[in-house]
XYZ file of C-alpha atoms in Angstrom:
653
model
C 12.925 -114.401 154.461
C 11.081 -117.385 153.481
C 12.652 -120.791 153.522
C 14.167 -122.303 150.470
C 11.460 -123.097 147.484
C 12.257 -126.981 148.045
C 11.189 -126.970 151.906
C 7.643 -128.620 151.086
C 5.338 -125.842 151.954
C 5.023 -122.166 152.669
C 5.625 -121.944 156.497
C 5.203 -118.091 156.295
C 2.015 -117.428 154.917
C 0.474 -113.974 153.353
C -1.475 -113.169 156.719
C 1.545 -113.961 158.841
C 3.745 -111.633 156.961
C 1.272 -108.881 157.130
C 0.910 -109.035 161.096
C 4.359 -109.697 161.841
C 5.449 -106.933 159.773
C 3.030 -104.444 160.267
C 3.390 -105.014 164.304
C 7.100 -104.422 163.760
C 6.673 -101.297 161.874
C 4.441 -99.755 164.604
C 6.761 -100.603 167.259
C 9.570 -99.238 165.434
C 7.672 -95.939 165.031
C 7.081 -95.663 168.469
C 10.534 -96.048 169.522
C 12.306 -94.911 166.820
C 10.467 -91.714 165.298
C 12.400 -88.992 167.536
C 15.595 -90.061 166.060
C 14.872 -89.937 162.583
C 13.632 -86.624 162.596
C 16.911 -85.659 164.152
C 18.921 -87.488 161.351
C 16.457 -86.047 158.637
C 17.316 -82.287 160.066
C 20.701 -82.951 159.984
C 20.995 -84.341 156.635
C 18.998 -81.721 155.437
C 21.660 -78.938 157.118
C 23.796 -77.059 154.330
C 25.972 -75.403 156.552
C 28.492 -76.503 158.936
C 26.888 -77.928 162.246
C 28.878 -76.787 165.247
C 27.913 -77.660 168.844
C 26.501 -74.116 168.995
C 24.113 -74.292 166.382
C 22.850 -77.887 166.764
C 20.295 -77.025 169.099
C 18.518 -74.755 166.336
C 18.884 -77.445 163.668
C 17.538 -80.073 165.592
C 14.709 -78.611 167.406
C 14.284 -75.476 165.201
C 11.439 -73.394 166.555
C 11.079 -75.118 169.327
C 14.872 -74.484 170.342
C 14.206 -72.200 173.159
C 11.324 -74.196 174.477
C 11.239 -76.268 177.730
C 12.574 -79.917 177.409
C 9.390 -81.525 177.074
C 8.225 -79.434 174.525
C 11.514 -79.787 172.494
C 10.749 -83.458 172.655
C 7.530 -83.391 171.528
C 8.841 -81.147 168.643
C 10.565 -84.489 167.543
C 7.144 -86.113 166.146
C 6.183 -84.127 163.430
C 4.169 -85.682 160.522
C 3.450 -88.598 162.943
C 0.152 -89.498 161.025
C 2.063 -89.635 157.533
C 4.924 -91.848 159.128
C 2.441 -94.319 160.794
C 0.736 -94.707 157.454
C 4.030 -94.925 155.169
C 5.801 -97.076 157.986
C 3.288 -100.013 158.593
C 2.588 -100.091 154.686
C 6.608 -100.107 154.097
C 7.195 -102.835 156.791
C 4.536 -104.874 155.255
C 5.685 -104.893 151.705
C 9.466 -104.507 151.999
C 9.506 -107.476 154.635
C 7.037 -109.583 152.626
C 9.173 -109.694 149.550
C 12.386 -107.808 148.342
C 11.698 -107.669 144.373
C 8.613 -105.294 145.145
C 10.481 -102.938 147.838
C 11.371 -100.207 145.118
C 8.251 -100.199 143.472
C 6.443 -99.959 146.807
C 8.526 -97.346 148.009
C 7.364 -95.039 145.243
C 3.878 -96.071 146.031
C 4.231 -94.498 149.156
C 6.487 -91.601 148.368
C 3.881 -88.847 149.137
C 3.359 -89.994 152.616
C 7.181 -90.238 152.923
C 7.722 -86.584 151.262
C 5.080 -85.007 153.498
C 6.719 -86.865 156.674
C 10.094 -85.736 155.747
C 8.884 -82.198 155.099
C 7.231 -82.141 158.552
C 10.523 -82.869 160.161
C 12.530 -80.610 158.259
C 10.383 -77.882 156.332
C 7.454 -77.762 158.333
C 6.524 -74.275 157.237
C 5.971 -75.852 153.583
C 3.137 -77.863 155.121
C 1.766 -76.259 158.334
C -2.268 -75.683 158.370
C -3.019 -77.929 155.640
C -4.490 -81.232 155.272
C -3.425 -84.129 153.231
C -6.202 -83.636 150.330
C -5.723 -79.800 150.689
C -2.060 -80.350 149.988
C -2.873 -82.513 146.937
C -5.264 -79.990 145.525
C -2.881 -76.847 146.320
C 0.115 -78.356 144.936
C -0.612 -81.541 142.679
C -0.070 -85.203 143.208
C 3.182 -84.684 141.424
C 5.067 -82.484 143.515
C 4.567 -85.178 146.028
C 6.395 -87.777 143.769
C 9.399 -85.756 143.422
C 12.606 -87.713 143.626
C 10.828 -91.336 143.044
C 13.872 -92.233 140.519
C 15.980 -91.499 143.512
C 14.043 -93.316 145.771
C 13.969 -96.371 143.556
C 17.881 -96.372 143.182
C 17.944 -95.893 146.788
C 15.557 -98.487 148.321
C 15.761 -101.602 145.919
C 19.318 -101.946 146.530
C 18.905 -101.238 150.182
C 16.388 -103.782 150.602
C 18.226 -106.692 148.645
C 20.907 -105.979 150.984
C 19.059 -106.201 153.880
C 17.572 -109.768 152.987
C 20.986 -110.856 151.108
C 23.113 -110.123 154.489
C 20.470 -111.431 156.923
C 20.094 -114.634 154.456
C 24.080 -114.920 154.484
C 23.943 -115.144 157.837
C 21.351 -117.348 158.573
C 22.549 -119.656 155.879
C 26.403 -119.565 156.665
C 26.823 -118.942 160.186
C 24.056 -120.811 161.630
C 23.703 -123.317 158.883
C 20.037 -122.848 158.763
C 18.146 -124.165 155.846
C 14.773 -123.409 156.961
C 15.402 -119.364 158.116
C 11.610 -119.827 159.630
C 13.456 -122.282 162.328
C 15.624 -119.354 163.683
C 15.805 -118.396 167.138
C 15.428 -114.606 168.302
C 19.053 -114.549 169.131
C 19.857 -115.683 165.323
C 17.396 -113.453 163.993
C 19.066 -110.541 166.002
C 22.651 -111.293 164.681
C 21.285 -111.792 161.230
C 19.248 -108.390 161.487
C 22.501 -106.871 162.423
C 24.480 -108.133 159.164
C 21.596 -107.091 156.871
C 21.323 -103.877 158.553
C 24.937 -102.866 158.025
C 24.498 -103.939 154.220
C 21.698 -101.777 153.610
C 23.043 -99.170 155.369
C 26.109 -99.189 153.415
C 24.555 -99.324 150.339
C 22.039 -97.023 150.949
C 23.747 -93.988 152.374
C 24.628 -91.754 149.525
C 21.517 -91.646 147.861
C 19.522 -91.242 150.990
C 21.256 -87.727 151.393
C 20.067 -86.750 147.678
C 16.756 -88.353 148.540
C 16.010 -86.336 151.769
C 17.238 -82.918 149.657
C 15.231 -83.155 146.968
C 12.210 -83.962 149.308
C 12.849 -81.215 151.825
C 12.504 -78.638 149.530
C 9.664 -76.503 148.663
C 6.789 -77.903 146.389
C 7.617 -75.892 143.274
C 11.454 -76.299 143.385
C 12.660 -77.440 140.203
C 16.050 -78.911 141.724
C 17.002 -81.966 140.221
C 19.003 -84.707 141.737
C 21.976 -84.440 139.382
C 22.179 -80.798 140.256
C 21.931 -81.362 143.809
C 24.918 -84.033 143.237
C 27.004 -82.098 141.229
C 26.588 -78.963 143.714
C 27.528 -81.121 146.669
C 30.747 -82.546 144.936
C 31.618 -78.785 144.201
C 30.686 -77.036 147.417
C 31.050 -79.565 149.962
C 33.101 -82.387 148.810
C 32.157 -86.024 148.555
C 31.997 -86.715 152.499
C 28.561 -84.626 152.189
C 27.288 -87.842 150.747
C 27.612 -89.190 154.022
C 26.431 -86.363 155.995
C 24.242 -87.263 159.101
C 25.687 -90.813 159.190
C 26.401 -90.919 162.739
C 22.650 -90.021 163.758
C 21.896 -92.368 160.908
C 23.648 -95.465 162.068
C 22.571 -94.818 165.638
C 18.717 -94.561 164.131
C 18.547 -96.647 161.025
C 20.659 -99.334 162.194
C 19.010 -99.722 165.555
C 15.697 -99.602 164.047
C 16.112 -101.754 161.177
C 17.692 -104.056 163.426
C 14.619 -104.140 165.926
C 12.160 -103.963 163.347
C 13.509 -106.962 161.350
C 14.312 -108.887 163.975
C 10.683 -108.343 165.413
C 9.156 -109.151 162.116
C 11.216 -112.060 161.658
C 10.262 -113.601 165.010
C 6.452 -112.768 164.467
C 5.863 -114.107 161.063
C 6.710 -117.680 162.277
C 4.749 -117.118 165.369
C 1.519 -116.221 163.489
C 1.880 -118.551 160.774
C 1.692 -121.298 163.532
C -2.260 -121.128 163.194
C -2.397 -121.612 159.372
C -4.593 -124.583 158.336
C -3.158 -127.364 156.494
C -4.449 -130.294 154.907
C -2.501 -133.474 155.521
C -4.378 -135.849 153.602
C -8.040 -136.163 151.616
C -9.932 -139.298 151.227
C -13.321 -140.511 150.205
C -15.192 -143.852 149.658
C -16.440 -144.959 146.474
C -20.291 -143.367 145.995
C -22.708 -146.151 145.950
C -26.130 -146.236 144.035
C -29.102 -145.998 146.787
C -30.105 -149.791 147.274
C -26.594 -150.355 145.608
C -23.232 -151.981 146.651
C -22.861 -150.025 149.754
C -26.497 -150.073 151.177
C -25.854 -152.564 153.997
C -23.563 -150.265 155.286
C -24.447 -147.236 157.748
C -23.183 -143.556 157.567
C -20.787 -143.953 160.631
C -19.497 -147.348 159.008
C -18.714 -145.812 155.859
C -17.281 -142.417 157.721
C -14.814 -144.901 159.817
C -13.651 -146.309 156.225
C -12.919 -142.804 155.034
C -11.677 -141.429 158.407
C -9.274 -144.243 158.597
C -7.958 -143.911 155.137
C -7.492 -140.535 155.625
C -5.344 -140.843 158.809
C -3.053 -143.597 156.903
C -2.577 -141.213 154.172
C -1.563 -138.486 156.438
C 0.695 -140.641 158.567
C -1.183 -139.740 161.467
C -1.720 -141.959 164.577
C -5.623 -142.133 165.833
C -4.203 -141.025 169.404
C -2.931 -137.612 167.747
C -6.074 -136.741 166.541
C -7.596 -134.155 168.997
C -11.240 -133.540 167.778
C -14.116 -134.548 165.172
C -16.229 -133.004 162.968
C -18.424 -135.296 160.856
C -21.361 -134.066 158.784
C -24.488 -136.188 158.512
C -27.887 -134.966 157.308
C -30.581 -137.747 157.581
C -29.838 -139.106 161.179
C -33.164 -140.822 161.860
C -32.386 -144.209 163.144
C -28.586 -143.824 162.874
C -27.434 -144.011 166.510
C -26.474 -141.671 169.244
C -23.892 -139.438 167.967
C -23.016 -140.643 164.435
C -19.700 -138.740 164.374
C -18.644 -140.126 167.874
C -19.396 -143.669 166.467
C -16.970 -142.651 163.589
C -14.176 -141.650 166.274
C -14.290 -144.874 168.230
C -14.557 -147.038 165.180
C -11.701 -145.413 163.331
C -9.356 -145.963 166.466
C -9.623 -142.685 168.110
C -9.142 -142.605 171.745
C -12.500 -142.209 173.653
C -10.991 -139.156 175.546
C -11.363 -137.287 171.883
C -14.657 -135.256 171.683
C -16.637 -135.750 168.075
C -19.272 -133.640 166.910
C -22.091 -134.326 164.180
C -22.683 -131.347 161.506
C -26.050 -130.862 159.938
C -26.102 -128.037 157.488
C -27.924 -129.964 154.933
C -25.780 -130.700 151.926
C -23.125 -128.221 152.790
C -22.755 -130.412 156.081
C -19.469 -132.081 155.022
C -17.809 -128.709 154.071
C -19.018 -126.767 157.317
C -17.279 -129.812 159.097
C -13.857 -128.769 157.838
C -14.656 -125.031 158.249
C -15.524 -125.412 161.868
C -12.122 -127.759 162.404
C -10.368 -125.230 160.781
C -11.687 -122.345 163.254
C -10.651 -124.547 166.201
C -7.158 -124.524 164.645
C -7.066 -120.898 164.292
C -7.923 -120.490 167.215
C -5.175 -122.264 168.851
C -7.404 -124.479 170.457
C -6.371 -127.589 168.305
C -3.251 -128.979 166.582
C -4.463 -131.691 164.621
C -8.580 -132.478 163.711
C -10.740 -134.741 161.312
C -13.284 -133.464 159.708
C -15.637 -135.078 156.702
C -18.785 -136.090 156.093
C -21.380 -139.240 155.615
C -24.663 -140.346 154.694
C -26.387 -143.698 154.135
C -29.658 -142.559 151.769
C -30.321 -146.286 151.460
C -30.773 -146.723 155.257
C -32.780 -143.572 155.580
C -35.982 -145.166 157.492
C -39.539 -144.241 157.121
C -41.347 -142.410 159.836
C -44.585 -142.787 161.514
C -45.634 -140.013 164.225
C -45.822 -141.407 167.971
C -49.391 -140.176 168.200
C -51.651 -142.419 166.163
C -55.221 -141.893 165.294
C -57.573 -144.144 167.054
C -59.227 -145.538 163.981
C -57.733 -145.812 160.129
C -54.712 -145.896 158.268
C -51.598 -143.704 158.691
C -49.294 -142.532 156.073
C -45.456 -143.070 156.589
C -43.220 -140.462 155.578
C -39.919 -140.801 153.870
C -37.310 -139.497 156.196
C -34.825 -139.175 153.141
C -37.543 -136.543 151.569
C -38.695 -134.714 154.913
C -35.222 -134.196 156.323
C -33.136 -133.573 153.033
C -34.885 -133.261 150.285
C -37.757 -130.863 150.793
C -38.207 -127.099 150.987
C -40.381 -126.764 154.424
C -40.548 -123.009 153.499
C -42.437 -123.362 150.157
C -43.933 -126.922 150.720
C -42.280 -128.618 147.358
C -39.298 -130.635 146.490
C -35.853 -128.714 146.167
C -36.203 -129.559 142.408
C -39.027 -126.921 142.211
C -36.502 -124.424 143.501
C -33.916 -125.602 140.610
C -37.030 -124.857 138.201
C -36.991 -121.568 139.941
C -33.409 -120.655 139.047
C -33.423 -121.995 135.494
C -36.257 -119.749 134.768
C -35.027 -116.557 136.650
C -31.355 -116.985 135.016
C -32.888 -117.902 131.691
C -31.078 -121.531 131.685
C -32.392 -123.840 129.230
C -33.395 -127.272 129.092
C -31.222 -128.231 126.571
C -27.963 -125.873 128.584
C -28.947 -128.637 131.377
C -28.573 -131.322 129.236
C -25.782 -130.386 127.954
C -24.048 -130.090 131.300
C -25.431 -133.330 132.163
C -23.480 -135.115 129.473
C -20.463 -133.132 130.209
C -20.803 -134.321 133.889
C -21.003 -137.819 132.904
C -18.340 -137.878 130.285
C -15.830 -136.238 132.402
C -16.335 -138.631 135.350
C -16.043 -141.717 132.702
C -12.955 -140.252 131.537
C -11.317 -139.497 134.635
C -12.278 -143.168 135.767
C -10.623 -144.483 133.015
C -7.184 -142.462 133.278
C -7.109 -143.472 136.982
C -7.252 -140.004 138.262
C -9.799 -140.990 141.283
C -7.526 -143.551 142.443
C -5.523 -141.488 145.004
C -8.880 -140.302 146.820
C -10.532 -143.424 147.085
C -10.407 -145.404 150.361
C -12.047 -148.814 149.048
C -14.826 -150.161 151.022
C -15.277 -153.894 152.139
C -18.928 -155.172 152.119
C -19.525 -158.205 153.829
C -21.936 -160.997 152.160
C -22.928 -164.554 152.281
C -20.749 -165.513 149.362
C -17.758 -163.757 150.679
C -16.200 -160.392 150.714
C -16.288 -157.611 148.048
C -14.167 -154.767 147.987
C -15.701 -151.718 146.429
C -13.627 -149.018 145.028
C -15.344 -147.577 142.120
C -18.285 -145.136 142.053
C -21.512 -146.706 140.733
C -23.692 -144.189 139.039
C -21.487 -142.587 136.438
C -21.617 -145.216 134.032
C -25.731 -145.539 134.053
C -26.513 -142.494 131.726
C -28.469 -143.690 128.639
C -26.808 -141.123 126.253
C -29.119 -142.106 123.455
C -32.329 -141.770 125.412
C -31.787 -139.202 128.469
C -32.794 -135.625 126.525
C -35.957 -137.433 125.926
C -37.120 -137.612 129.843
C -39.867 -136.008 131.356
C -39.308 -133.284 133.806
C -39.450 -134.421 136.883
C -40.860 -131.345 139.275
C -42.771 -129.081 136.902
C -44.765 -131.287 134.239
C -45.588 -128.437 131.958
C -42.545 -126.711 130.340
C -40.265 -128.038 133.098
C -36.348 -128.476 132.411
C -35.556 -130.081 135.285
C -35.116 -133.967 134.889
C -33.871 -137.284 136.855
C -30.797 -137.062 134.318
C -29.983 -133.396 134.964
C -30.281 -133.916 138.540
C -27.935 -135.409 141.259
C -28.635 -138.985 141.920
C -29.548 -140.531 145.638
C -26.255 -141.963 147.241
C -24.180 -143.397 150.012
C -20.710 -142.639 150.652
C -18.211 -140.542 153.116
C -15.338 -138.278 152.913
C -12.818 -137.139 155.378
C -9.995 -134.722 155.468
C -6.750 -134.422 158.216
C -6.263 -130.965 159.256
C -3.288 -129.630 161.162
C -1.734 -126.468 162.424
C 1.209 -124.838 160.687
C 3.082 -125.448 164.212
C 1.943 -128.914 164.220
C 3.414 -129.462 160.089
C 6.702 -127.724 161.102
C 6.998 -129.035 164.447
C 6.668 -132.782 163.243
C 7.903 -132.361 159.935
C 4.559 -133.372 158.300
C 4.126 -133.253 154.397
C 0.639 -131.431 153.803
C -0.850 -131.579 150.484
C -2.859 -128.312 150.540
C -3.460 -124.857 152.694
C -6.735 -123.466 153.522
C -6.409 -120.076 152.325
C -10.189 -118.961 153.197
C -13.680 -119.891 153.379
C -17.031 -118.290 153.654
C -20.696 -118.935 154.153
C -23.663 -117.027 152.548
C -27.484 -116.841 152.773
C -30.306 -115.871 150.277
C -34.103 -116.719 150.062
C -34.867 -120.107 150.529
C -36.041 -120.846 146.769
C -33.104 -119.264 145.499
C -30.479 -121.778 147.435
C -29.042 -123.231 143.890
C -27.782 -119.514 143.330
C -26.424 -119.568 146.820
C -22.667 -120.347 146.022
C -22.095 -117.397 143.765
C -22.744 -115.464 146.883
C -20.366 -117.423 149.133
C -17.631 -117.744 146.879
C -16.738 -113.948 146.490
C -16.779 -113.984 150.273
C -14.595 -116.771 150.573
C -11.860 -115.288 147.760
C -11.957 -111.904 149.784
C -11.260 -114.102 153.015
C -8.322 -116.003 151.435
C -7.225 -112.547 149.974
C -7.154 -113.859 146.418
C -9.023 -112.731 143.168
C -11.278 -114.806 140.775
C -8.364 -114.769 137.889
C -6.160 -116.714 140.789
C -8.368 -119.901 140.759
C -7.286 -122.748 138.446
C -10.193 -125.063 139.149
C -13.477 -124.697 140.595
C -15.897 -127.641 142.058
C -19.451 -126.468 142.396
C -21.372 -129.387 143.853
C -24.041 -130.542 141.425
C -27.358 -130.941 143.367
C -28.746 -130.173 139.900
C -26.896 -129.273 136.647
C -28.566 -125.530 136.759
C -26.505 -125.129 140.113
C -22.946 -125.418 138.001
C -24.870 -123.709 135.169
C -26.056 -120.560 137.308
C -22.632 -120.480 138.875
C -20.996 -120.188 135.434
C -23.266 -117.965 134.231
C -23.090 -115.321 137.300
C -19.718 -115.691 138.107
C -18.627 -115.663 134.011
C -16.707 -118.738 134.659
C -15.263 -120.829 131.998
C -16.690 -124.377 131.901
C -13.117 -125.765 131.077
C -12.377 -125.224 134.434
C -15.524 -126.272 136.589
C -16.005 -129.631 137.818
C -13.025 -130.844 135.796
C -13.599 -134.947 136.824
C -17.432 -134.493 136.534
C -19.870 -133.613 139.714
C -22.662 -135.046 141.241
C -24.781 -135.443 138.385
C -22.636 -138.232 137.312
C -20.943 -139.179 140.533
C -23.900 -138.990 142.948
C -24.739 -136.812 145.881
C -24.647 -138.475 149.444
C -25.558 -135.018 151.225
C -23.817 -135.245 154.252
C -20.518 -136.083 152.474
C -20.385 -133.874 149.269
C -19.420 -130.976 151.097
C -16.318 -132.599 151.837
C -16.330 -134.662 148.886
C -15.616 -131.905 146.493
C -12.897 -130.482 148.445
C -11.314 -134.378 148.402
C -11.750 -134.141 144.542
C -10.317 -130.563 144.478
C -7.335 -131.288 146.581
C -6.281 -134.434 144.136
C -7.231 -132.744 141.015
C -5.064 -129.149 141.784
C -1.528 -129.492 140.352
C 1.349 -127.829 143.042
C 1.157 -124.232 143.228
C -2.553 -123.910 141.798
C -5.376 -122.495 143.830
C -8.734 -123.914 143.986
C -12.518 -123.007 144.909
C -14.959 -125.659 146.210
C -18.357 -124.553 146.835
C -21.721 -125.912 147.799
C -25.544 -125.079 148.159
C -27.794 -126.339 150.671
C -31.687 -126.205 151.459
C -32.857 -123.194 153.419
C -31.127 -120.744 150.937
C -27.500 -120.770 151.944
C -24.084 -121.927 150.651
C -20.472 -122.474 151.718
C -17.394 -122.022 150.058
C -13.937 -122.694 150.478
C -10.557 -121.795 148.983
C -7.300 -124.184 148.920
C -3.831 -124.168 147.369
C -2.331 -127.184 146.589
C 1.522 -127.961 148.073
């Protein structure tokens, strides 16, 4: 049973429920299927069961067979039973409102299982698909109404009896904290309630389902005949073996499921906090700070917001792209600078623009594997401090040409030997995205950023940066570039990369910037044990790759994979964050994935806010966390040079 709605977050994830409930279904089948067969055969017997006839009723054709063959004869329909039981336990223990409907969906498997147990001649020698062909799918849905009538109340009674026991006997407000013994006692109460409620209709259902395929006897007729010919006691036929099998197996499987679900949920990944520095213009207000210094500000702020002491962090991942001259192990510099102990390891990640997001994904994997409980992940970049490069070997005579490390290591396609903007032009042509559409998107990005800042929507995610100067300290707490668009002139700017008929301009491209971002992540076990209050949960993530020249559309490949990993569909997503390396990236995503613009980058994107390349992958996750409302799901996706992308799905708590 899930914790109360006001418990702060969902400790029992969908994945945990599936694993815990499915495992309990397999275990239940292996232990109890033979006794279930006995119960079904007794319920199907219309005569008086004497001691002398029990052998034939229970073992049928194997009545005179050796003992081991008798035992094996109690496992008919095991394949149908396996498919039915595992799926049944997953949905039944996953949420009681669906149990009646779910039982009907699986009814064919249950019908065939019962026929194999009680009337094997009707099934023998025919495969599942042959049975559907011969008898029609409708014949396998006989008794569906009685099935719903039997199972829905029984399931509610199971959950209700268990919940009442935990709530009033054990005084538990959070059921996921129940011990194995408490789950066992609560399951007994739930099983007794469930069996009591469902017993009469179970006999009717079984008699409908064990008949020959073409039998037209209705449930009402069966009830009438039972009352007239067998009496009211007939509604409780097989009750003793049913109590012996249904009671213990229900207690067994439900106790196991309720104990396993929280166990599997311990490795869910939660976001405790999400912070970023303001984004500075190149050679602007943050130019005097190195990438690690910016990273330190973001990480400190994130830890403070999470209520986590630096010594509690077990490992750090930080993205950083242009590392020439930054110093050894930039992530390690951040960890030590943020007060995290020397004993805590740190790793720097370089997946170009997706570095910050890849850091979150790698940290999540460590938590999901049970290797870590609390981690910091993020990204950082000082494009202002990117040095110019000269090769160590030099000509004997003459001049040398310096290379801009910002271009060489960050903004140049090494496969096609041209700037990344040329890839954007290729995407615009390939997907018929016009200059006007890109400029419209550009204006929308700046307008949304201005409105968001004016409304104070960025305030909660900003980690103010103190910049020391000759005239004293300056506190920077606002992005620089979003106010710089000349709205009356930007549509007349010349193309930046393809001069003739080009569509990509300095305005509808992202800017060069400085900044950092960070999130604090924790496992479900840590969140529960330390009573922390996460702001979001990571549901899934994925990477995807394509031809280097097509990198702007790589997010459209990563997003479906991330949604599949998260177990959600596109319609479930309330907000989308696509990193705007160029306006064409977001335009292509909207076009390919058929997304409404009103849900994409609602607070502006990198075209307006800026694109410190090592940070942006984490920055869009930070912004998404703060933009979503409680209960909403969102996707953040970012392309990266070389032809790839990363995407992540989160839920706001």
